[in-house]
Short mmCIF file of C-alpha atoms (C1' of nucleotides) in Angstrom, two decimals:
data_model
loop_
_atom_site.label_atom_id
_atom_site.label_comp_id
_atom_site.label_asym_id
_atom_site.label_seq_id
_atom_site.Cartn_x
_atom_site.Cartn_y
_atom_site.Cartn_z
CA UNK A 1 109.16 128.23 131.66
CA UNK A 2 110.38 131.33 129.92
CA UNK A 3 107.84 133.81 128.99
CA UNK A 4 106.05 131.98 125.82
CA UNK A 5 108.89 129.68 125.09
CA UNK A 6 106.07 127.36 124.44
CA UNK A 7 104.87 129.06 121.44
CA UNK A 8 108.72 128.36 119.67
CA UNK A 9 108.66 125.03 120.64
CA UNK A 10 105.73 124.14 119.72
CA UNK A 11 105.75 125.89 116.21
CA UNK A 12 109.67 124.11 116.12
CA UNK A 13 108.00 120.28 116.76
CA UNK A 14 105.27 120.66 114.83
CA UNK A 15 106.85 122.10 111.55
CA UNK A 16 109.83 118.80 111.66
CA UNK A 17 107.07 116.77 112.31
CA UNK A 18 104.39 117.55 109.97
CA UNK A 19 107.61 117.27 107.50
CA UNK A 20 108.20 114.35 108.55
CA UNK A 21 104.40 112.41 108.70
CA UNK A 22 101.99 114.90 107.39
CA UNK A 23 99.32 117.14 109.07
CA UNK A 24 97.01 114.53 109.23
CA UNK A 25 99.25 111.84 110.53
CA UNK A 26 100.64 114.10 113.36
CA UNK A 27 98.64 114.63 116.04
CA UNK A 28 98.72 117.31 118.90
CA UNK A 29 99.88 114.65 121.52
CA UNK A 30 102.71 113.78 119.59
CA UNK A 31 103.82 117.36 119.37
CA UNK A 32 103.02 118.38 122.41
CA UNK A 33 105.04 115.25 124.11
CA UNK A 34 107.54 115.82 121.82
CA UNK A 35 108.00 119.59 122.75
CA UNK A 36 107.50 118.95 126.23
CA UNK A 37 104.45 121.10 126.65
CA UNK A 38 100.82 120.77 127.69
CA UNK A 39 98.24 119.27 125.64
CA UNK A 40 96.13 122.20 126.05
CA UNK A 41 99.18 124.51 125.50
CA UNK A 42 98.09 124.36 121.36
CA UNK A 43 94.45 124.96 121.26
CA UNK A 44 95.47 128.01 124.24
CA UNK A 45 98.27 129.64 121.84
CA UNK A 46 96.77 128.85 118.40
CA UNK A 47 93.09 128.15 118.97
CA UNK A 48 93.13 124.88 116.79
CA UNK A 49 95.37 122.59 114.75
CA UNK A 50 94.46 123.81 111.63
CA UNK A 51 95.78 127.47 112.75
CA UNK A 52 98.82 126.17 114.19
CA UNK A 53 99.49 124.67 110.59
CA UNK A 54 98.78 127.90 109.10
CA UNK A 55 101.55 129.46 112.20
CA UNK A 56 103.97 127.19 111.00
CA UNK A 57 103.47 128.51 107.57
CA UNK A 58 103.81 132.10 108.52
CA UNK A 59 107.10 132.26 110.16
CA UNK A 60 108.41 131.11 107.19
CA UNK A 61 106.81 132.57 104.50
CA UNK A 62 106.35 136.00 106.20
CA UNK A 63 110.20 136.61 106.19
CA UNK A 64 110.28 135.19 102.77
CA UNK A 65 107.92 137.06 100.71
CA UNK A 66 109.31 140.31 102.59
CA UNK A 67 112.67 140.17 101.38
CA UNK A 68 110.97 138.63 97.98
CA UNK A 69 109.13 141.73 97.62
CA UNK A 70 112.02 143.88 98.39
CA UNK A 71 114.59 141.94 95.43
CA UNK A 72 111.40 142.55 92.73
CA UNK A 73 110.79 145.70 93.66
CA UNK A 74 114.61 146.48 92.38
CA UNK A 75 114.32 144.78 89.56
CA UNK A 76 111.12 146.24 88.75
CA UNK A 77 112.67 149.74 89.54
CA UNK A 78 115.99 148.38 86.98
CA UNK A 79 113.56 147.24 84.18
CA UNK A 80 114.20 144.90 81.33
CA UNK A 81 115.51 142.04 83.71
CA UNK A 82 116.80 138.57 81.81
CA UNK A 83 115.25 135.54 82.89
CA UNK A 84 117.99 134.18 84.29
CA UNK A 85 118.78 136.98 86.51
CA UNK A 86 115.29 136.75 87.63
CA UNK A 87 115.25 132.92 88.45
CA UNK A 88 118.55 133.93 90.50
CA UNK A 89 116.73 136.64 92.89
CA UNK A 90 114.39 134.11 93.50
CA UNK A 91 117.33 131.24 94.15
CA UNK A 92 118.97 133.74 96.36
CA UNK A 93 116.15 134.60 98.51
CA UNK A 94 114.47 131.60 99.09
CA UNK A 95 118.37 130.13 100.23
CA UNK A 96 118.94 132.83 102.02
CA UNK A 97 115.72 133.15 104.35
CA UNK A 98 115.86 130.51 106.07
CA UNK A 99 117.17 130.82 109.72
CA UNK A 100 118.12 127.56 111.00
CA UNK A 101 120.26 125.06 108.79
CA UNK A 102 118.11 122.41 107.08
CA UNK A 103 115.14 124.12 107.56
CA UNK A 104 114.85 125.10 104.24
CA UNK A 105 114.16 121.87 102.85
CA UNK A 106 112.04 120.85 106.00
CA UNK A 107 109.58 123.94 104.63
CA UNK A 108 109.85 123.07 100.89
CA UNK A 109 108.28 119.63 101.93
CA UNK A 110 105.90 121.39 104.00
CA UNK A 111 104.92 123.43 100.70
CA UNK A 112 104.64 120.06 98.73
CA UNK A 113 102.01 118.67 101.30
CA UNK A 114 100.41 122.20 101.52
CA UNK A 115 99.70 121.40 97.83
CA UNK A 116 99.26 117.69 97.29
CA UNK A 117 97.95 116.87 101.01
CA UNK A 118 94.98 119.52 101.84
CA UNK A 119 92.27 119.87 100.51
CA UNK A 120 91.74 123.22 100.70
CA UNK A 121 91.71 125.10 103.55
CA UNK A 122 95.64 125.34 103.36
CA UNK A 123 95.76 126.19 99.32
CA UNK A 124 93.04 129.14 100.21
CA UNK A 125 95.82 130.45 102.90
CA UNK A 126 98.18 130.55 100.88
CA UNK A 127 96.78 132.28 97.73
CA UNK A 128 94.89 134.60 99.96
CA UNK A 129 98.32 135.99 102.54
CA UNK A 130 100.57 135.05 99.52
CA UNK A 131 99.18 135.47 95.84
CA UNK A 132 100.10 138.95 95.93
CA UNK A 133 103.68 138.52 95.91
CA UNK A 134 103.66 135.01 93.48
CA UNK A 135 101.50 137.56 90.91
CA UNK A 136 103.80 139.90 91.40
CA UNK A 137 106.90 137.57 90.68
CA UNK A 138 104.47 136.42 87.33
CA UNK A 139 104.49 139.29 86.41
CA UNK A 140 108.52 140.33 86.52
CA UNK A 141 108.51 136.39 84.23
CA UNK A 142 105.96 137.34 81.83
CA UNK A 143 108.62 140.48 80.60
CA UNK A 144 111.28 138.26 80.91
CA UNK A 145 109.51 135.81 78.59
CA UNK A 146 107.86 138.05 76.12
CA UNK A 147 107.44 135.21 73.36
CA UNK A 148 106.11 132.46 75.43
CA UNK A 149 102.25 132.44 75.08
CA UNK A 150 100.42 133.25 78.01
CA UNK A 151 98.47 129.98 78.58
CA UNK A 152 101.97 128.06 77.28
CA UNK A 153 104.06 129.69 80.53
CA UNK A 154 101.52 129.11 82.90
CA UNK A 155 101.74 125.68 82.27
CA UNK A 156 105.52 126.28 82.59
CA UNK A 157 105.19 127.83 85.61
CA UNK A 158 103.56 124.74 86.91
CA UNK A 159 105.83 122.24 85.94
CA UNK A 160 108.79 124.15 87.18
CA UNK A 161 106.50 124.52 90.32
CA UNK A 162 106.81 120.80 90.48
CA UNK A 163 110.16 120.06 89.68
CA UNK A 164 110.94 122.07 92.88
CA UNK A 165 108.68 120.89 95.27
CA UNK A 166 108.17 117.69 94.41
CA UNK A 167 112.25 117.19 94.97
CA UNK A 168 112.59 119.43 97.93
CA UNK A 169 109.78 117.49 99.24
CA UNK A 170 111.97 114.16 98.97
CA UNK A 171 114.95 115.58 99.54
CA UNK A 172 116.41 113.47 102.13
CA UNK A 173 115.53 110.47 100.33
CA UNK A 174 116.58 111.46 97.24
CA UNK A 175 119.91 112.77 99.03
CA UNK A 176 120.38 109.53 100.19
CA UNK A 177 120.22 107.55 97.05
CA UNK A 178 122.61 110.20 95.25
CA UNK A 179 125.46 109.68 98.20
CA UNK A 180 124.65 105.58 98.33
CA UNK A 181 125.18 105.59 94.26
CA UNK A 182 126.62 108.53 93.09
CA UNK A 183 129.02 109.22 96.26
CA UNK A 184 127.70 112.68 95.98
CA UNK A 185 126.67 114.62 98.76
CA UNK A 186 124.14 117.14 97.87
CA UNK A 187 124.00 120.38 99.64
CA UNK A 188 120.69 122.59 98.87
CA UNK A 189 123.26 124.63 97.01
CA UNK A 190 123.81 122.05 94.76
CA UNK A 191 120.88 120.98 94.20
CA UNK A 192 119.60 124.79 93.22
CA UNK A 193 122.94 125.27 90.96
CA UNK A 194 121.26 121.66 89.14
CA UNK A 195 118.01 123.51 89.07
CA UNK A 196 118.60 126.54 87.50
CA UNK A 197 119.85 125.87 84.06
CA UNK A 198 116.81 122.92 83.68
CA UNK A 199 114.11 125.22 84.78
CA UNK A 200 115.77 127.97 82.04
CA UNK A 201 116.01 125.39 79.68
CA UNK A 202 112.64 124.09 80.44
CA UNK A 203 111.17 127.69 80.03
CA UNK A 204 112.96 128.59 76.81
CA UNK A 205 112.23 125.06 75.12
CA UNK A 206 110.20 125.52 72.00
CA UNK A 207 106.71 126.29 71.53
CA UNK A 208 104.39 123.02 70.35
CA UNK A 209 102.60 123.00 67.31
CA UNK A 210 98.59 123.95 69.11
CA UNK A 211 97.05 120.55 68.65
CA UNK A 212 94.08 120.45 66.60
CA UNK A 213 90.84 119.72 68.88
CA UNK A 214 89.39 116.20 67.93
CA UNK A 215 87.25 115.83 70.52
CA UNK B 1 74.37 91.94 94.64
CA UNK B 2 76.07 90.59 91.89
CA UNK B 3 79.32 88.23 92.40
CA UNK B 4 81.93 90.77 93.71
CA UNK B 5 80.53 93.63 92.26
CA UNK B 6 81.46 94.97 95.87
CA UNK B 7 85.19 95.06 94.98
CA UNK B 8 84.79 96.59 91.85
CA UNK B 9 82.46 99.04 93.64
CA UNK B 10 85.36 99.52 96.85
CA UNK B 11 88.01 99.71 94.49
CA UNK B 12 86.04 102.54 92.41
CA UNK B 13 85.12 104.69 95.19
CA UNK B 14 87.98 104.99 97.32
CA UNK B 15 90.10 105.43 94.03
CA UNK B 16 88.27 108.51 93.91
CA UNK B 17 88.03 109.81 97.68
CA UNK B 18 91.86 109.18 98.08
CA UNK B 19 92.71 110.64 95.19
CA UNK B 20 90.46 113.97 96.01
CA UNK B 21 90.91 114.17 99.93
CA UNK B 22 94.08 111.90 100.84
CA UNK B 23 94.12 108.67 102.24
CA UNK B 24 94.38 109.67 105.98
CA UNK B 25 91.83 111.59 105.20
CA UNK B 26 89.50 109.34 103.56
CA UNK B 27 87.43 107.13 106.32
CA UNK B 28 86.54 103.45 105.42
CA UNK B 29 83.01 104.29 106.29
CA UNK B 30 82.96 107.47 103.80
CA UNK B 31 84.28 105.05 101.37
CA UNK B 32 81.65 102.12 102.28
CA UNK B 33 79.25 104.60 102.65
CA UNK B 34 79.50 106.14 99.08
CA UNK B 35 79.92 103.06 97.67
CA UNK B 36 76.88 101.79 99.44
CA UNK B 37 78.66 98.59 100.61
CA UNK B 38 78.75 97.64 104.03
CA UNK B 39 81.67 98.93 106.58
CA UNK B 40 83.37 95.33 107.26
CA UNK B 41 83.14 94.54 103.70
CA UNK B 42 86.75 96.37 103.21
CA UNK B 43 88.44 94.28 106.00
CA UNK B 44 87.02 91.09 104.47
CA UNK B 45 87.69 92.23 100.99
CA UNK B 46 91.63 93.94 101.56
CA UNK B 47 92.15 92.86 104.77
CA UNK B 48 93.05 96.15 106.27
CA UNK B 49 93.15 99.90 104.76
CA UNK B 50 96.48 99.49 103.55
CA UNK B 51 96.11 97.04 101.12
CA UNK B 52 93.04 98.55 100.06
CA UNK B 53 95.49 101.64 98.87
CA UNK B 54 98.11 99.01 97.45
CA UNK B 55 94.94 97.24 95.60
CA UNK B 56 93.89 100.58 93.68
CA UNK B 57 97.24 100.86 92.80
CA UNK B 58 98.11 97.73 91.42
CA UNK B 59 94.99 98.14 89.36
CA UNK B 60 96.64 100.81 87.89
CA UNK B 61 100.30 100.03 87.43
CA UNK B 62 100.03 96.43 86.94
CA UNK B 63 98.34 96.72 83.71
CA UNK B 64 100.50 99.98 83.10
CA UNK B 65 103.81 98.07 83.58
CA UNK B 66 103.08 94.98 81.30
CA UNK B 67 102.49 97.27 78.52
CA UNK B 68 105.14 99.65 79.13
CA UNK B 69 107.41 96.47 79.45
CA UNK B 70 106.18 95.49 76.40
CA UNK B 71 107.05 98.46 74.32
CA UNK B 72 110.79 98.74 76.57
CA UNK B 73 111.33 94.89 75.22
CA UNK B 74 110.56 96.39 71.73
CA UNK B 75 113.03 99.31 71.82
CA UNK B 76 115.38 97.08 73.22
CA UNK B 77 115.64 94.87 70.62
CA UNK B 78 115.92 98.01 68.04
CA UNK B 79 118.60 100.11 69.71
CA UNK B 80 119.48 103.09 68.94
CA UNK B 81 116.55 104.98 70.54
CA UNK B 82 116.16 108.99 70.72
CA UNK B 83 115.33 110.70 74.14
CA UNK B 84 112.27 111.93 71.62
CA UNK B 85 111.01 108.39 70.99
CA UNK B 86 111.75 107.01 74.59
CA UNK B 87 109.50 109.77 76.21
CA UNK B 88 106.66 109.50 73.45
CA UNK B 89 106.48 105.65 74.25
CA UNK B 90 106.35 106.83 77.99
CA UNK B 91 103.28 108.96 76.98
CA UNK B 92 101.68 107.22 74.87
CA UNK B 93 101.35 104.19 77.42
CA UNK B 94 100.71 106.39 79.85
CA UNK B 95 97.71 107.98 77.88
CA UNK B 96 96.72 104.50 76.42
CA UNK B 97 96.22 102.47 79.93
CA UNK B 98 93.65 103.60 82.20
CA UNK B 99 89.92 102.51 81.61
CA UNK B 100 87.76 104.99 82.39
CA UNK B 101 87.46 108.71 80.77
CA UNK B 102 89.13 111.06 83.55
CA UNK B 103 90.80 108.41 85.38
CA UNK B 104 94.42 109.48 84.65
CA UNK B 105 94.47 112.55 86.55
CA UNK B 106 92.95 110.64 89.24
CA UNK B 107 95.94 108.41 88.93
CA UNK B 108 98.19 110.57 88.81
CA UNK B 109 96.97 112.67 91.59
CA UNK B 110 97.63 109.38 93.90
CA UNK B 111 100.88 109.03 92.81
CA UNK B 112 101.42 112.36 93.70
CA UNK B 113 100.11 111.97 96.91
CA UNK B 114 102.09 107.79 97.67
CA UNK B 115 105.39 109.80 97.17
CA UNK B 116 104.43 112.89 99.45
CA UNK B 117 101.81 112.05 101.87
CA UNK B 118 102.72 108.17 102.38
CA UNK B 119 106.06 107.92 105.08
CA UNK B 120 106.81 104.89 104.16
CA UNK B 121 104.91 101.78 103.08
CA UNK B 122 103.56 103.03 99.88
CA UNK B 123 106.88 103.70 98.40
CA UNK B 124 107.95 100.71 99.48
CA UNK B 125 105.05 99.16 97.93
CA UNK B 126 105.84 100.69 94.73
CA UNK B 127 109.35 100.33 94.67
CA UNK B 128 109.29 96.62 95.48
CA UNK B 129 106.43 95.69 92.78
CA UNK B 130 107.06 98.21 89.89
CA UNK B 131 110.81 99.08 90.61
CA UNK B 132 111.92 96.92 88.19
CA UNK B 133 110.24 98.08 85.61
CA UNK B 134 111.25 101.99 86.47
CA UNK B 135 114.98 100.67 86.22
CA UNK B 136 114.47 99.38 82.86
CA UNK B 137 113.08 102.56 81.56
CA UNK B 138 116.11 104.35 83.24
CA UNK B 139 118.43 102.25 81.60
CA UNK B 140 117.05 102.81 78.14
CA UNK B 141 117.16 106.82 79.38
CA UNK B 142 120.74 106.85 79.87
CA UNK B 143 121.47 105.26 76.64
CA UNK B 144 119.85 108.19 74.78
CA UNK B 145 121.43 111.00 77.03
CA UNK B 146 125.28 109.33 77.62
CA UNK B 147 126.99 112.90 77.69
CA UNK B 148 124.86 113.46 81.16
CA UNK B 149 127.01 112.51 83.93
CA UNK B 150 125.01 109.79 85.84
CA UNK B 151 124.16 112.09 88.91
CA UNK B 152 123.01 114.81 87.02
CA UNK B 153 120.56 112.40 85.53
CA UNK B 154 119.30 111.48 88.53
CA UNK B 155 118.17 114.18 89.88
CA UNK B 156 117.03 115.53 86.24
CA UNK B 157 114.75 112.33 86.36
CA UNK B 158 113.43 113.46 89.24
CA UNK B 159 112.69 117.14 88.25
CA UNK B 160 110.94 115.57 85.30
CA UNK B 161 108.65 113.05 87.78
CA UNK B 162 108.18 116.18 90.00
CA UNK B 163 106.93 118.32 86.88
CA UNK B 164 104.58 115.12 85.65
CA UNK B 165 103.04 114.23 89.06
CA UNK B 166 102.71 117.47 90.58
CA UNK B 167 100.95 119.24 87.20
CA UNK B 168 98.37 116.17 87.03
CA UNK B 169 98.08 115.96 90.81
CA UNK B 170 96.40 119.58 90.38
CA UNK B 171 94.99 118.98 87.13
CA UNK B 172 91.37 119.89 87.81
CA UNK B 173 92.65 123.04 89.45
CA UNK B 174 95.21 124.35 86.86
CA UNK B 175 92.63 123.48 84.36
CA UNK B 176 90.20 125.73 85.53
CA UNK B 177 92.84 128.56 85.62
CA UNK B 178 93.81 127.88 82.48
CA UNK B 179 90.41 127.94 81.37
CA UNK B 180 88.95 130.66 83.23
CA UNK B 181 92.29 133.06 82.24
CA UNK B 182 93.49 131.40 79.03
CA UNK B 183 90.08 130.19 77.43
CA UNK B 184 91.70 127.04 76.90
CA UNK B 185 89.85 123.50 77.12
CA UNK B 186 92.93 121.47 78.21
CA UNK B 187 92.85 117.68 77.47
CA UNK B 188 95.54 115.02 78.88
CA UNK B 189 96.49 115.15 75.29
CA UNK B 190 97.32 119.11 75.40
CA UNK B 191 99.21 118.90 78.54
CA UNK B 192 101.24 115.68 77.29
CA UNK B 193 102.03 117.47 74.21
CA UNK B 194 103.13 120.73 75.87
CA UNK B 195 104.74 117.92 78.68
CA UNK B 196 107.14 116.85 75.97
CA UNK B 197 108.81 119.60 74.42
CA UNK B 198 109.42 120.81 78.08
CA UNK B 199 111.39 117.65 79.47
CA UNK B 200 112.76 116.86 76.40
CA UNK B 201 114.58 120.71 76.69
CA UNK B 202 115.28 119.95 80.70
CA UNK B 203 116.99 116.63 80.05
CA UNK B 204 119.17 118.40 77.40
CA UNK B 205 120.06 121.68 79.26
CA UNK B 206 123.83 121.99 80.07
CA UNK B 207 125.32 120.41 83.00
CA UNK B 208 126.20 122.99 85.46
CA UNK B 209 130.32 123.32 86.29
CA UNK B 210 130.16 121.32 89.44
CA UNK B 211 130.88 123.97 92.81
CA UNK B 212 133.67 123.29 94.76
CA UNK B 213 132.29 122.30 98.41
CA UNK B 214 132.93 125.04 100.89
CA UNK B 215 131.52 123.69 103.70
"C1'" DT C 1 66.77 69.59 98.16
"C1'" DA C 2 70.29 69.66 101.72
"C1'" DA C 3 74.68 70.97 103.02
"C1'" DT C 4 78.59 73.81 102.61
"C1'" DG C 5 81.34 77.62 101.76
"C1'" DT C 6 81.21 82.54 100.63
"C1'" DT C 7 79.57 87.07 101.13
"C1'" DT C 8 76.92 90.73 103.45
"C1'" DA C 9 74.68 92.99 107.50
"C1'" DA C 10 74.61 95.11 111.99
"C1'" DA C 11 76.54 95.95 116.04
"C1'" DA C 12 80.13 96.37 119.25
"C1'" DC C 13 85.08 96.96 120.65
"C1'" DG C 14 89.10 99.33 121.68
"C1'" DT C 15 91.74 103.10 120.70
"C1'" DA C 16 93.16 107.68 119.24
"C1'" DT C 17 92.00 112.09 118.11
"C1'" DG C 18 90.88 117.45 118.72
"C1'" DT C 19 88.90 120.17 122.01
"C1'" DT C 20 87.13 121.92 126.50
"C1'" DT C 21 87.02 122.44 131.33
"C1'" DT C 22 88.62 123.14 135.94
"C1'" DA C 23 91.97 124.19 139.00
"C1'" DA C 24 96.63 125.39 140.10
"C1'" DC C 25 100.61 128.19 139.21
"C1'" DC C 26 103.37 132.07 138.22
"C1'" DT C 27 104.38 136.93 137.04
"C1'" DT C 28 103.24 141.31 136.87
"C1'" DT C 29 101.21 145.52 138.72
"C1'" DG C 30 98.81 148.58 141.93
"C1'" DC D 1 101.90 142.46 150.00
"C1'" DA D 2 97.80 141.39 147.53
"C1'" DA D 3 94.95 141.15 143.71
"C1'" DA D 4 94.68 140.13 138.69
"C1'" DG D 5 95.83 138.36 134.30
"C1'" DG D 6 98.14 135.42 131.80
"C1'" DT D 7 99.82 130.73 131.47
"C1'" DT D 8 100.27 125.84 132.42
"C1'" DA D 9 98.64 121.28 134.30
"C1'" DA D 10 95.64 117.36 134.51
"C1'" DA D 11 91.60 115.38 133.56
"C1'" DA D 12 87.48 114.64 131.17
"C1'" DC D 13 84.56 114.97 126.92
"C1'" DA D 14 82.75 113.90 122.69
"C1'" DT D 15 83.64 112.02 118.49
"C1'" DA D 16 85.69 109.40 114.80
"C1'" DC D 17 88.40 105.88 113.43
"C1'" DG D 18 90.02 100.86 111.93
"C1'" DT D 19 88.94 96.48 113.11
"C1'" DT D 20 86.47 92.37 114.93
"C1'" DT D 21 82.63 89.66 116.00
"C1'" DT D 22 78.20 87.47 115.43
"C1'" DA D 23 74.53 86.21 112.82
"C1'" DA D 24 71.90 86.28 108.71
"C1'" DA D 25 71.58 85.87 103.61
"C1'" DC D 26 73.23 84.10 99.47
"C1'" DA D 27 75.19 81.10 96.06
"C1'" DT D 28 77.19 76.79 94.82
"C1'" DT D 29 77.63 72.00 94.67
"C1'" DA D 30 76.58 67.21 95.80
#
DNA sequence: TAATGTTTAAAACGTATGTTTTAACCTTTG
DNA sequence: CAAAGGTTAAAACATACGTTTTAAACATTA
């Protein structure tokens, strides 16, 4: 076998799979049968399962947040960016990362289990390699949203959070139900162009009356 | 012990455990354990870990539904319902059900986790039993947003659930943020009523000019 | 009270998992 | 060519899991 073709195929199995099951619900001798590699081949190249997760997080995020960093750092350089410009960059980039086609929704379900599915080893990964760059992007939407109270677009963030990965995460069976009953076939395009204007909307809706505390 | 205080005492536990670790993740004998029942007491109880899960759900929805049928049969008969007044029914069930003080994070946090963790049987579960119900509600949705083409609903619905389940999935989280960085003490009620004003914007947002397929 | 059906207890079963070990196999380098 | 280091192969290990079995305890009813 070529040099450490292993390592791709192995990080290439187990990213569709945990997509497809979950981390828990895949185990090492389904990837590794699957990839056509030795058992031993993971714990030799990664050291353990949970650090192959964390691989298979890497190669994509890695790319990402460098190009990420790169598109705020010329807006930040531009100043007084709108918000939808902003929402674009971040469109733009996270389409355009991606290498192979349909992987991007493949890793926005990964993010959604990242999220929902551990319990905290992967959520401490990610804020520690990654929270630089999602402050930094928080940052660029806090000008861009200069009347939105601070505690108000945090929950924002959130929800919009949400929106995304909770329907990346479905995607294909989402896509599914759209083509069965709406004859539409739903690129990730599509589905980003549908995005945009409800997460601007949802960000720019107005302010609720602060609730008196009863309790 | 008393009667079947064992169920109740199951049912109570692994509610909790799934909702905070996942249900892969959560043994029957941490469950039993905790709940200081004995191991074999779920199999003769549920039958099998599976219906366990489907058992602390229907505890949930199936009291959830007939009310929330209840108030759809109400609207119904009135006609002429606002998207404002169909989503503050939503909430207000929603906030009304569940028992215990707490418990509709914990609820909502294993909704989250049926639609993202679960491959398979547990939406299936949910469609089959509580389907019916959703359809209703989507019916009555349409009716108060006719100028959205059907599709674009859709997926808007689904940006919405995303939003709902993913926030109160990492309720105890976000809360501490918020409180740590915000000073704010948020209650289900808070989040609901910043919740509101947000979809009710999303659902409204203009429909994007449909893109011409290029590939 | 005696008998019967239901629930709990304790242990064992079979299987699947992540990881480690040992030896073989290349590929590179002196 | 030979030694060495990196890589793969196959097997074994230890553990954890869901489930089943057997017997005891309990509650209910006749």
């Amino acid at each position: 076998m070529a040099q450490s073709d292993t390592v791709t195929r192995i990080l290439d199995t187990a990213e569709a799979l945990f997509a497809e099951k979950g981390f828990a619900e895949t185990s090492l001798r389904t990837i590794t049968g699957k990839a056509k590699v030795n058992l031993a081949a993971v714990n030799y190249h990664f050291g353990s399962k949970k650090a192959l997760i964390q691989a298979v997080f890497a190669r994509y995020l890695d790319p990402f947040c460098e190009q990420f960093n790169a598109e705020l750092a010329a807006l930040e350089k531009r100043g007084s960016v709108t918000l939808e410009e902003l929402l674009e960059v971040l469109a733009k980039t996270t389409i355009s990362v991606p290498a192979s086609k349909g992987s991007l929704s493949v890793f926005m379900r990964l993010l959604g289990l990242a999220y929902t599915q551990a319990q905290g080893h992967m959520r401490r990964y990610l804020q520690e390699h990654y929270g630089q760059t999602f402050t930094r992007f928080t940052n660029q939407l806090k000008l861009c949203t200069a009347d939105l109270p601070d505690a108000e677009r945090f929950w924002r963030i959130h929800f919009m959070l949400g929106s995304v990965v909770f329907t990346m995460s479905s995607l294909d069976a989402l896509r599914d139900i759209a083509y069965n009953d709406y004859d539409e076939k739903t690129r990730i395009k599509d589905l980003v162009a549908r995005l945009l204007p409800v997460v601007t909307a949802a960000l720019k809706a107005p302010v609720p009356e602060p609730l008196v505390a009863s309790d």
